[in-house]
Coordinates of C-alpha atoms in Angstrom, one line a residue:
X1 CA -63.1 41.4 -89.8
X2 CA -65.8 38.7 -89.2
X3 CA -64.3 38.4 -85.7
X4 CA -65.0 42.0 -85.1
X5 CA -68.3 42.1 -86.6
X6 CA -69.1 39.0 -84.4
X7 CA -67.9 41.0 -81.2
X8 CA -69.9 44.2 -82.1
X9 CA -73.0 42.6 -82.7
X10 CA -72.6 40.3 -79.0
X11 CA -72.1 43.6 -77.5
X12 CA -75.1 45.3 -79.3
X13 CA -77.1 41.9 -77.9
X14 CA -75.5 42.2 -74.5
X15 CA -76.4 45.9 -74.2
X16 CA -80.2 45.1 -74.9
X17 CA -80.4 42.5 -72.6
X18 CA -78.9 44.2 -69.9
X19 CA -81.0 47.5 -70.6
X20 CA -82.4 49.6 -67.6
X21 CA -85.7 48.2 -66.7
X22 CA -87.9 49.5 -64.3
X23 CA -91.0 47.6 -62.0
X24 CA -93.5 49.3 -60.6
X25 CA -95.9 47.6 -58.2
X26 CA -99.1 49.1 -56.3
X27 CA -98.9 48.7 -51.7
X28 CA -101.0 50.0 -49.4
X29 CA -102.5 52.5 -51.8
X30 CA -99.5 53.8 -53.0
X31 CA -97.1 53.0 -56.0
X32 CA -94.0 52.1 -56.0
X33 CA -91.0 51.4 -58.4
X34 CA -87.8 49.1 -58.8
X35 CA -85.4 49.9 -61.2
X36 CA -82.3 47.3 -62.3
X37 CA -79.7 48.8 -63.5
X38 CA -77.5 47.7 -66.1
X39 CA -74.3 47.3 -63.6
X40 CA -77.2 45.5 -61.2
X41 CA -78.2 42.9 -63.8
X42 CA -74.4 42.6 -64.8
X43 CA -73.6 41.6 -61.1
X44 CA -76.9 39.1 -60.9
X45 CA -76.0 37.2 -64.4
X46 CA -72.6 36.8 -63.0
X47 CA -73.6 35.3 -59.6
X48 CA -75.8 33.2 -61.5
X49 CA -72.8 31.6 -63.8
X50 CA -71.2 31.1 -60.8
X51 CA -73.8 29.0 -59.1
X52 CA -73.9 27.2 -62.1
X53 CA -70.6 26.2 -62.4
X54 CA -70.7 25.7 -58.4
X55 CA -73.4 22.8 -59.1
X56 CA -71.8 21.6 -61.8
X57 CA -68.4 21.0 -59.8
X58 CA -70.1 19.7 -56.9
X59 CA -72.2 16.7 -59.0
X60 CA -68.7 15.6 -60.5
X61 CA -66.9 16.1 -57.5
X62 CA -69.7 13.4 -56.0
X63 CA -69.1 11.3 -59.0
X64 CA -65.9 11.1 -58.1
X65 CA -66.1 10.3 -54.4
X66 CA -68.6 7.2 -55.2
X67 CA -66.2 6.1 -57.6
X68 CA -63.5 6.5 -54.9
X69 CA -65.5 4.5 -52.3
X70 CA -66.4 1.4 -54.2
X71 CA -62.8 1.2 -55.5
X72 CA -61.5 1.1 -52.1
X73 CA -64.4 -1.3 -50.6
X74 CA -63.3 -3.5 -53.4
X75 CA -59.6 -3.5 -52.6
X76 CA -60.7 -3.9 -49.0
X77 CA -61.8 -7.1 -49.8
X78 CA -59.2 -8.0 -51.5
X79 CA -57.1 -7.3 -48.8
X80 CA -59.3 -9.2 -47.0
X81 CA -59.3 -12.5 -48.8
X82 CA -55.6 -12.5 -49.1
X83 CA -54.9 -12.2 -45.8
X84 CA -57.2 -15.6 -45.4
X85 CA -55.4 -16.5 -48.0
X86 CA -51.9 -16.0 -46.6
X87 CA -53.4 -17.3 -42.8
X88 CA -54.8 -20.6 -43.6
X89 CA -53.4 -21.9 -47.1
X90 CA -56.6 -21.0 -49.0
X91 CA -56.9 -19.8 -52.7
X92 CA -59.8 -17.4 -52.4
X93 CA -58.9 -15.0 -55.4
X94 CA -61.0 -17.2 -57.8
X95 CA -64.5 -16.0 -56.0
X96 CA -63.3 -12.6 -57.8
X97 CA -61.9 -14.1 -60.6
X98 CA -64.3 -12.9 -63.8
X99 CA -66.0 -10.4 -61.6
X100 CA -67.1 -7.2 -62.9
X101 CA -64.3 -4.5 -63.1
X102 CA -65.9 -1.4 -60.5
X103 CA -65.7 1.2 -63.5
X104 CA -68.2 4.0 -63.4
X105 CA -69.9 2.9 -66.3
X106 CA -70.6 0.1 -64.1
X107 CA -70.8 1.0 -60.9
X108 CA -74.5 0.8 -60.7
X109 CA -74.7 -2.6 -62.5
X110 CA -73.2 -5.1 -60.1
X111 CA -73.7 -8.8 -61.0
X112 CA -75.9 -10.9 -58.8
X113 CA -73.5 -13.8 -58.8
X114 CA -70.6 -11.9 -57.1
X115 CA -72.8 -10.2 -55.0
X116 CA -73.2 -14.0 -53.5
X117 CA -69.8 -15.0 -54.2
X118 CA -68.7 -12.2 -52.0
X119 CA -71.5 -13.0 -49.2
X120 CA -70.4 -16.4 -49.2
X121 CA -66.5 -15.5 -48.8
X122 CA -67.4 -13.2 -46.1
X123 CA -69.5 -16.5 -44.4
X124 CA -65.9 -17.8 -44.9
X125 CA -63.8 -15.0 -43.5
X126 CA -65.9 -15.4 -40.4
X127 CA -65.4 -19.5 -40.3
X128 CA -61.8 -19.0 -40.9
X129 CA -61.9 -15.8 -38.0
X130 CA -63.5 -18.2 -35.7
X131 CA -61.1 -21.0 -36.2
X132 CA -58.1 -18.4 -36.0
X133 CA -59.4 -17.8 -32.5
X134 CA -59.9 -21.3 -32.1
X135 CA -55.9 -21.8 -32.7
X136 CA -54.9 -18.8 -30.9
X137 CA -56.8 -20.5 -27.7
X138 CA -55.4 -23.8 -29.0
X139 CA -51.5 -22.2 -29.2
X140 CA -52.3 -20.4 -25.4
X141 CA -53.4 -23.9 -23.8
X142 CA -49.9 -25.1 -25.8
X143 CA -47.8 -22.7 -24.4
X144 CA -48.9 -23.0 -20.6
X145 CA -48.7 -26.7 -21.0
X146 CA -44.9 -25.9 -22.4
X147 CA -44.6 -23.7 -19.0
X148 CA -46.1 -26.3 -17.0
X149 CA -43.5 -28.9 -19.0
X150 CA -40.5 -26.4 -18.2
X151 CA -41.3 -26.3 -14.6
X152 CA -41.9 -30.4 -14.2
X153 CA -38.4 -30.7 -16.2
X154 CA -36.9 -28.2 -13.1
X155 CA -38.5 -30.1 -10.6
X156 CA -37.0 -33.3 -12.0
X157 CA -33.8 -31.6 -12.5
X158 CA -33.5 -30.3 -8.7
X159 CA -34.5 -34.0 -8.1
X160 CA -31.6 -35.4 -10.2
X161 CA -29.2 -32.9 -8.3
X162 CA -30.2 -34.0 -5.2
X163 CA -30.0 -37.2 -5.9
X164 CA -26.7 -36.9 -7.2
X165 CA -25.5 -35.0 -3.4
X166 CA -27.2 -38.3 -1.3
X167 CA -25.0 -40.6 -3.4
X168 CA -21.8 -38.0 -2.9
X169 CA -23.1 -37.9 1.0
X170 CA -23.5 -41.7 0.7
X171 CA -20.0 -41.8 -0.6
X172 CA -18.3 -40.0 2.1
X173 CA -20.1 -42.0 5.0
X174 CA -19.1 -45.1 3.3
X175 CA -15.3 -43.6 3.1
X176 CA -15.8 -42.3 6.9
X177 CA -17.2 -45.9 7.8
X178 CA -13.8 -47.6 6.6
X179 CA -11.7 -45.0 8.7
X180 CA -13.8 -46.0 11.7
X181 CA -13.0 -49.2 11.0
X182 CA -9.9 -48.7 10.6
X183 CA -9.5 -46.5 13.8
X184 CA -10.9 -49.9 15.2
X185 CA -8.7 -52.2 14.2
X186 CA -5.2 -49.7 15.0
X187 CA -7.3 -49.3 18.9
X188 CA -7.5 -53.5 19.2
X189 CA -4.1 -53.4 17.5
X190 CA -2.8 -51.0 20.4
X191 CA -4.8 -53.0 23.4
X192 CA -3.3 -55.8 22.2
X193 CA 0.1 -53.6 22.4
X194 CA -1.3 -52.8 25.9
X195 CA -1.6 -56.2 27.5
X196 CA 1.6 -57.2 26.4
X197 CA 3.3 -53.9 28.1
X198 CA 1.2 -54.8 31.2
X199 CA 2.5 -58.1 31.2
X200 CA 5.9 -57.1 30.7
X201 CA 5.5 -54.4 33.6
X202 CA 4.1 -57.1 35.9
X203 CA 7.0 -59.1 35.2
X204 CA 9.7 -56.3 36.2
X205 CA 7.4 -55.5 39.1
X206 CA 8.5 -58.9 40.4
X207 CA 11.9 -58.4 39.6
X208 CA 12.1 -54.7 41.2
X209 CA 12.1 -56.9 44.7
X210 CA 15.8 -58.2 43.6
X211 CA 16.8 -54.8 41.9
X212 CA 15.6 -53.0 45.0
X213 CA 18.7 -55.3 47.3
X214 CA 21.2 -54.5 44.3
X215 CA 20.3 -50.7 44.6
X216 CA 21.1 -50.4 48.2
X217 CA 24.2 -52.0 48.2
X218 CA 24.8 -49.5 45.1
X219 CA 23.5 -46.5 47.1
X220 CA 26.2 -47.1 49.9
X221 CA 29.0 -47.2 47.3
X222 CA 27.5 -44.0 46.0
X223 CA 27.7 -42.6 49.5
X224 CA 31.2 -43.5 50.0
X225 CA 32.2 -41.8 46.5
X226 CA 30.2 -38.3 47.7
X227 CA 32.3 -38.6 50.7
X228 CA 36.1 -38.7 48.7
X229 CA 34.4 -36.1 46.3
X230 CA 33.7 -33.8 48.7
X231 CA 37.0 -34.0 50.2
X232 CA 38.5 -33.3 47.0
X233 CA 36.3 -30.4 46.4
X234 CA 37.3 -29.0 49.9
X235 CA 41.1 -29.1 48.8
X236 CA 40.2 -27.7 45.4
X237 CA 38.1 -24.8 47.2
X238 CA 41.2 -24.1 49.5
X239 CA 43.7 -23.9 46.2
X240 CA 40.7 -21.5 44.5
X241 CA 41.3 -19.6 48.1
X242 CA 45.1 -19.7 47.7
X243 CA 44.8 -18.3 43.5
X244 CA 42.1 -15.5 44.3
X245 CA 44.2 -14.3 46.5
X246 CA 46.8 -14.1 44.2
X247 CA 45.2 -12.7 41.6
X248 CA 43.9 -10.2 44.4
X249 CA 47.4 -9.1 45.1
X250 CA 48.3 -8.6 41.3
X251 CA 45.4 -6.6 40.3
X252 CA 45.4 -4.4 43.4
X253 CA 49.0 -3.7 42.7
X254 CA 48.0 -3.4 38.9
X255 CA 45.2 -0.5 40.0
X256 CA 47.5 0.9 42.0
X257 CA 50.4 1.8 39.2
X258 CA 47.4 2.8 36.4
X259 CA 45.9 4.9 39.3
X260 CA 49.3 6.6 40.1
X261 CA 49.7 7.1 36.3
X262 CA 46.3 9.0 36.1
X263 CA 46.5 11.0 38.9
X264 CA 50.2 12.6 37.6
X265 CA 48.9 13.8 34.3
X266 CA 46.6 16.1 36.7
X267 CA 43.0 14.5 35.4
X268 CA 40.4 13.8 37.5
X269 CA 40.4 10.4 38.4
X270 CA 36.8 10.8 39.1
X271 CA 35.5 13.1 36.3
X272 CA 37.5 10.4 34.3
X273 CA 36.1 7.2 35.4
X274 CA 32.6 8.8 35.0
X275 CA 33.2 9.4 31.3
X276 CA 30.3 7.9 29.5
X277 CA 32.7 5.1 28.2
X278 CA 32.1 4.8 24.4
X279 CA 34.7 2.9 23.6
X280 CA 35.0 -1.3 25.4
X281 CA 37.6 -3.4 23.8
X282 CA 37.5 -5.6 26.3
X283 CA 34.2 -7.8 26.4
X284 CA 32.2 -7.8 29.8
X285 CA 29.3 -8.1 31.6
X286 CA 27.5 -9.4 35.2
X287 CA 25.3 -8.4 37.4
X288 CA 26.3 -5.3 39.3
X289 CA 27.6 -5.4 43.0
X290 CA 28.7 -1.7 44.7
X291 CA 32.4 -2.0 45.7
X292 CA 33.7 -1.2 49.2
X293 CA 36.8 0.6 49.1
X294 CA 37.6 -0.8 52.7
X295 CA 36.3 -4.5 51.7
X296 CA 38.7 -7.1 51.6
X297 CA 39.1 -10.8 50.0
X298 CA 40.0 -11.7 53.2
X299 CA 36.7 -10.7 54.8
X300 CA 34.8 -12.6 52.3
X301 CA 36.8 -15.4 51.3
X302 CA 35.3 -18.6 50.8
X303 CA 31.9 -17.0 49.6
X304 CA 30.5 -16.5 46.4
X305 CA 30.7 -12.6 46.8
X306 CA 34.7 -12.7 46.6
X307 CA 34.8 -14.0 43.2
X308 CA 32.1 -11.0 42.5
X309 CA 34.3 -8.5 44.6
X310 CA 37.4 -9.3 42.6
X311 CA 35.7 -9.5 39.2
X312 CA 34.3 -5.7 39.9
X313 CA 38.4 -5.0 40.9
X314 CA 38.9 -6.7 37.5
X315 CA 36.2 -4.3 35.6
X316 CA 38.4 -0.9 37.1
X317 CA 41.6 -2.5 36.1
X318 CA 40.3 -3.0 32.6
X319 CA 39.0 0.5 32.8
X320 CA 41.8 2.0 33.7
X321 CA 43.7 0.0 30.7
X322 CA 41.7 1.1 28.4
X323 CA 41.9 5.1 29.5
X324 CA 45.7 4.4 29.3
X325 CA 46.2 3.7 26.1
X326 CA 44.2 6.9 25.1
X327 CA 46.5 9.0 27.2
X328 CA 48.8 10.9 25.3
X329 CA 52.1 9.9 27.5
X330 CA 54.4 10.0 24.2
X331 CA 56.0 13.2 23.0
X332 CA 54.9 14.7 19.6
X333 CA 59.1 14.7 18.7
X334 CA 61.9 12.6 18.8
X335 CA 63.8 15.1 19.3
X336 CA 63.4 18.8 20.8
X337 CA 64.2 21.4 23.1
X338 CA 61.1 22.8 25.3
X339 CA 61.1 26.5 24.4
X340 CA 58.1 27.5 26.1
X341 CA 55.9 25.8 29.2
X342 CA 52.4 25.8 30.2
X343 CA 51.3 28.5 32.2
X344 CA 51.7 32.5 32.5
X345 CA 54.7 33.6 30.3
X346 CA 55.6 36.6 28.1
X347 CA 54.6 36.7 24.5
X348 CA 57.2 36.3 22.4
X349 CA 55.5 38.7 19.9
X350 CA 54.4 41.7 21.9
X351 CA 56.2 40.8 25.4
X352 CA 53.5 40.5 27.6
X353 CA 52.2 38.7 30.5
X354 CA 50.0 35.9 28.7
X355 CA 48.4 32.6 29.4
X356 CA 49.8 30.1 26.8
X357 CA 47.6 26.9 26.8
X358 CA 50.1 24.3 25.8
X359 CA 54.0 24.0 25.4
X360 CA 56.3 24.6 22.8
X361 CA 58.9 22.8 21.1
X362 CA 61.5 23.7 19.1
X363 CA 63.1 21.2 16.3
X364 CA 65.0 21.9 12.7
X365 CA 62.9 23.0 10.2
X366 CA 60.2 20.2 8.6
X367 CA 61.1 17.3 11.6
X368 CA 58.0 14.8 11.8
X369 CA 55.6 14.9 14.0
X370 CA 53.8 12.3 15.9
X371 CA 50.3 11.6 17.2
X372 CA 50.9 11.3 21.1
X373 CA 47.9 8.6 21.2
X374 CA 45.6 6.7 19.1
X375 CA 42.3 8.4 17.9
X376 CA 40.4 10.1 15.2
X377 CA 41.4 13.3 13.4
X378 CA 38.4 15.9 14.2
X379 CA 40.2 18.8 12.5
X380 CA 43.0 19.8 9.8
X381 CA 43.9 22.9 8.5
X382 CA 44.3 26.7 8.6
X383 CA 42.7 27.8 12.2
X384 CA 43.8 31.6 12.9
X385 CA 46.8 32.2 14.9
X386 CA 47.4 28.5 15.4
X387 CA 48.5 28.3 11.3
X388 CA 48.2 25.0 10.0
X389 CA 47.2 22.5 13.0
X390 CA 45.6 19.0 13.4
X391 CA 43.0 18.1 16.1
X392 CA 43.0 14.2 17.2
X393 CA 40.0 13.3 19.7
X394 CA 41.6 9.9 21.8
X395 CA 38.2 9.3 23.3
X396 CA 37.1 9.7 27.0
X397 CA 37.1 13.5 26.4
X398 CA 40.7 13.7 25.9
X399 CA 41.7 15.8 22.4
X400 CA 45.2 17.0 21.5
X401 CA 46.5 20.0 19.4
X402 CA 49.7 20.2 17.3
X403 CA 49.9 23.8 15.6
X404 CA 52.0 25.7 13.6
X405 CA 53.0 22.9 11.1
X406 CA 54.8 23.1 7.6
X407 CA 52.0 20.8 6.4
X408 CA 49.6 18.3 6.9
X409 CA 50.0 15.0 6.3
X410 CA 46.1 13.5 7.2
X411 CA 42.9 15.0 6.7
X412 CA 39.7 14.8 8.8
X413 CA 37.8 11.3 9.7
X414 CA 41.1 9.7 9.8
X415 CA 42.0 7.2 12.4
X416 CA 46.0 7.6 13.4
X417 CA 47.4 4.7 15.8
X418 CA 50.0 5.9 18.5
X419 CA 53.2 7.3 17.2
X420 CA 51.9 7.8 13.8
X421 CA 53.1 10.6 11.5
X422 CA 50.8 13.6 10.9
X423 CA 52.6 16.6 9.7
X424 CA 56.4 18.3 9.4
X425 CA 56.8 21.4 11.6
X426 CA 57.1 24.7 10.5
X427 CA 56.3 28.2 11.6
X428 CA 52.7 29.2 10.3
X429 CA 50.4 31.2 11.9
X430 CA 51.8 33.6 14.8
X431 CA 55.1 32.3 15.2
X432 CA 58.4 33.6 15.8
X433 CA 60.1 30.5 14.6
X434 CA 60.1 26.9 13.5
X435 CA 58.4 25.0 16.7
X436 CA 55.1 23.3 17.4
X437 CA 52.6 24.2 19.8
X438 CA 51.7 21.6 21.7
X439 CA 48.2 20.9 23.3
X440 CA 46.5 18.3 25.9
X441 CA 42.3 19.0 26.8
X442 CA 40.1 17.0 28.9
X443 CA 36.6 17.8 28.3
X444 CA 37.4 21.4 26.1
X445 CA 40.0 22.3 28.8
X446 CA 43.5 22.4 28.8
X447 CA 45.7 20.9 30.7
X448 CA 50.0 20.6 31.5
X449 CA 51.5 18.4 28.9
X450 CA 54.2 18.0 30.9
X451 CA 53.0 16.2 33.2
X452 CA 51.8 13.9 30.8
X453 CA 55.1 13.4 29.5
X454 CA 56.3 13.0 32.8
X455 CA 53.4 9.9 33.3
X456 CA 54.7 8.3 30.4
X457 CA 58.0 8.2 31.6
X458 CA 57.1 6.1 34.3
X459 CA 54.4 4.0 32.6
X460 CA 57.9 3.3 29.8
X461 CA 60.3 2.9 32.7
X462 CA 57.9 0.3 34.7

């Protein structure tokens, strides 16, 4: 109740002293009024207050600052005298040791005696800056005398190394010295070598004179030898003479049969001999010399050019041998009957004229059959009308056929030697009958087998 009492009677108080009021006041003749209001005076106490309490906070808040300041000058110097401490080994702290505590009681009240203590640890700080410089200059002039050291040290180390090289180089023309010397003593060691071998040689020079009577007298006994030698070479030329002829004779009558032999199978000789010849089994060589077919041993005998004239005879009959024994002279049975020749006959299926490539030849049922010739099997197998045939290739473009077989007895890439067995004959293909069909081709075209049979005849009978 008190409470409210207290509150009414500040608000009658408050109300009284914030009544209307009104000011008049007199200008230029006339009079004039100013009233405050109640809200008015409200406003104007209030700004007032404020301003108070402004000033108020502003004193303290200076307070404070000062306070601030002279704590941090005096940890400044703290700072400051620890540092000189920690720089030069000093024990400063006891100019501050007792010293007023900077408390705001007492921050107007500083003693006199620190106040000097501190100017005369200042007067120190600066000694002890100067002679801080006074080292730093001191530790500068160190280090470029430590540069100046480093560099002298190089110097004397490139100095050591080159020393070191003039005692290697020293080395090596002492070591280059003694081989000189040594080359000197191996040249007076060979001069020495030298006299003697001139002495020697003057002493054979004067014994040439003798050797010079014994090699005439041995010069004529040579002469006399050359003489019996050359007889004896003229009698061994005339027997070479008498046995190149011989050998002449033989190998022209040798040509002469293989030639014959050729020539009645119906090839070429020509187109034969011109065959790139693949096949050599006998080794040869030389330089090459055209034959004359009307030069004679007689018309060069007893020059070189007739052992060159019979050795190119020799090269044809080697040929020749060697495109005989690929000839297929032999005939495919041992035993047969010749059914059918080649040339124009009439088919035996449809009975008309027709041009049959080969010959036929009739033997019982599953005879063997033989390759005519030495050579390499190119085909075997089922080839149309032929039935089951084999294809040997004898080399020097000469191939042979045997067809209609009962089977096959080697396959292709096989290498047969003359008279080997190859199949057993039959009747495949177009056939009428157990037979073979026969074949001879030179260069892809066909040619009589007869005839070839009829070569071999006389190749077996001779």
């Amino acid at each position: 109740m008190r409470l409210i009492q207290s509150r009414v009677e500040l608000k009658v108080l408050w109300q009284k002293a914030i009544a209307p009021r009104e000011f008049f006041f007199r200008s230029n003749d006339q009079v004039r009024y100013f009233q405050l209001t109640s809200r008015l005076q409200t406003c104007l106490f209030a700004a007032a207050g404020t301003a108070g309490l402004l000033l108020i906070s502003s004193a303290v808040a200076a307070g404070y600052i000062t306070f601030s300041a002279l704590e941090i000058q005096d940890d400044l110097e703290r700072q400051k005298l620890a540092y000189v401490d920690q720089k030069f080994g000093l024990n400063t702290s006891g100019l501050i040791e007792g010293s007023p505590t900077f408390t705001p009681a007492k921050a107007g009240d500083v003693d006199w005696n620190f106040k000097e203590q501190l100017s005369q640890a200042k007067a120190l700080a600066l000694q002890l800056a100067t002679t801080a410089k006074d080292l730093d200059r001191s530790e500068e002039k160190n280090q470029l005398l430590a540069g100046q050291l480093a560099e002298r040290e190089t110097v004397l180390q490139s100095l050591h190394q080159e020393q070191a090289k003039l005692q290697n180089d020293l080395g090596q023309s002492e070591s280059q010295i003694l081989a000189l010397e040594q080359l000197l003593s191996e040249a007076r060691s060979k001069n020495t070598l030298l006299r003697q071998e001139i002495a020697e040689n003057q002493e054979l020079m004067s014994s040439l004179g003798q050797e010079t009577k014994t090699a005439d007298m041995q010069r004529h006994v040579a002469e006399n030898q050359v003489t019996a030698l050359e007889e004896q070479m003229a009698a061994v030329s005339d027997a070479n003479q008498i046995f190149l002829r011989r050998v002449w004779d033989h190998t022209e009558r040798s040509l002469d049969s293989l030639e014959k032999t050729i020539v009645m199978t119906g090839i070429d000789l020509d187109a034969l001999l011109g065959e790139d010849d693949k096949i050599s089994l006998v080794p040869r060589g030389g330089p090459f010399i055209a034959a004359d077919p009307y030069e004679t041993l007689d018309h060069w005998l007893g020059t070189d050019k007739s052992v060159a004239l019979l050795d190119a005879r020799f090269d044809r009959w080697a040929h020749l041998r060697e495109v005989m024994a690929a000839l297929p002279l032999a005939p495919p049975l041992e035993q047969f009957r010749i059914t059918s020749s080649f040339g124009t006959r009439v088919d035996p299926v449809n009975g008309r004229q027709a041009r049959h490539d080969g010959m036929d030849f009739a033997a019982p049922f599953k005879s063997s059959i033989y390759a005519t010739a030495a050579g390499t099997v190119t085909f075997a197998g089922w080839r149309g009308h032929y039935g089951k045939i084999v294809e040997i290739d004898h080399g020097h473009g000469l191939k042979t056929v045997y067809g209609h077989l009962n089977s096959i007895l080697v396959k292709t890439g096989d290498y047969v030697e003359s008279h080997q067995k190859i199949g057993l004959l039959g009747s495949s293909g177009r056939s009428t009958g157990p037979h073979i069909h026969y074949e001879v081709r030179f260069k892809g075209q066909p040619l009589d087998p007869a005839k070839f049979l009829t070569a071999g005849k006389y190749v077996f009978k001779s």
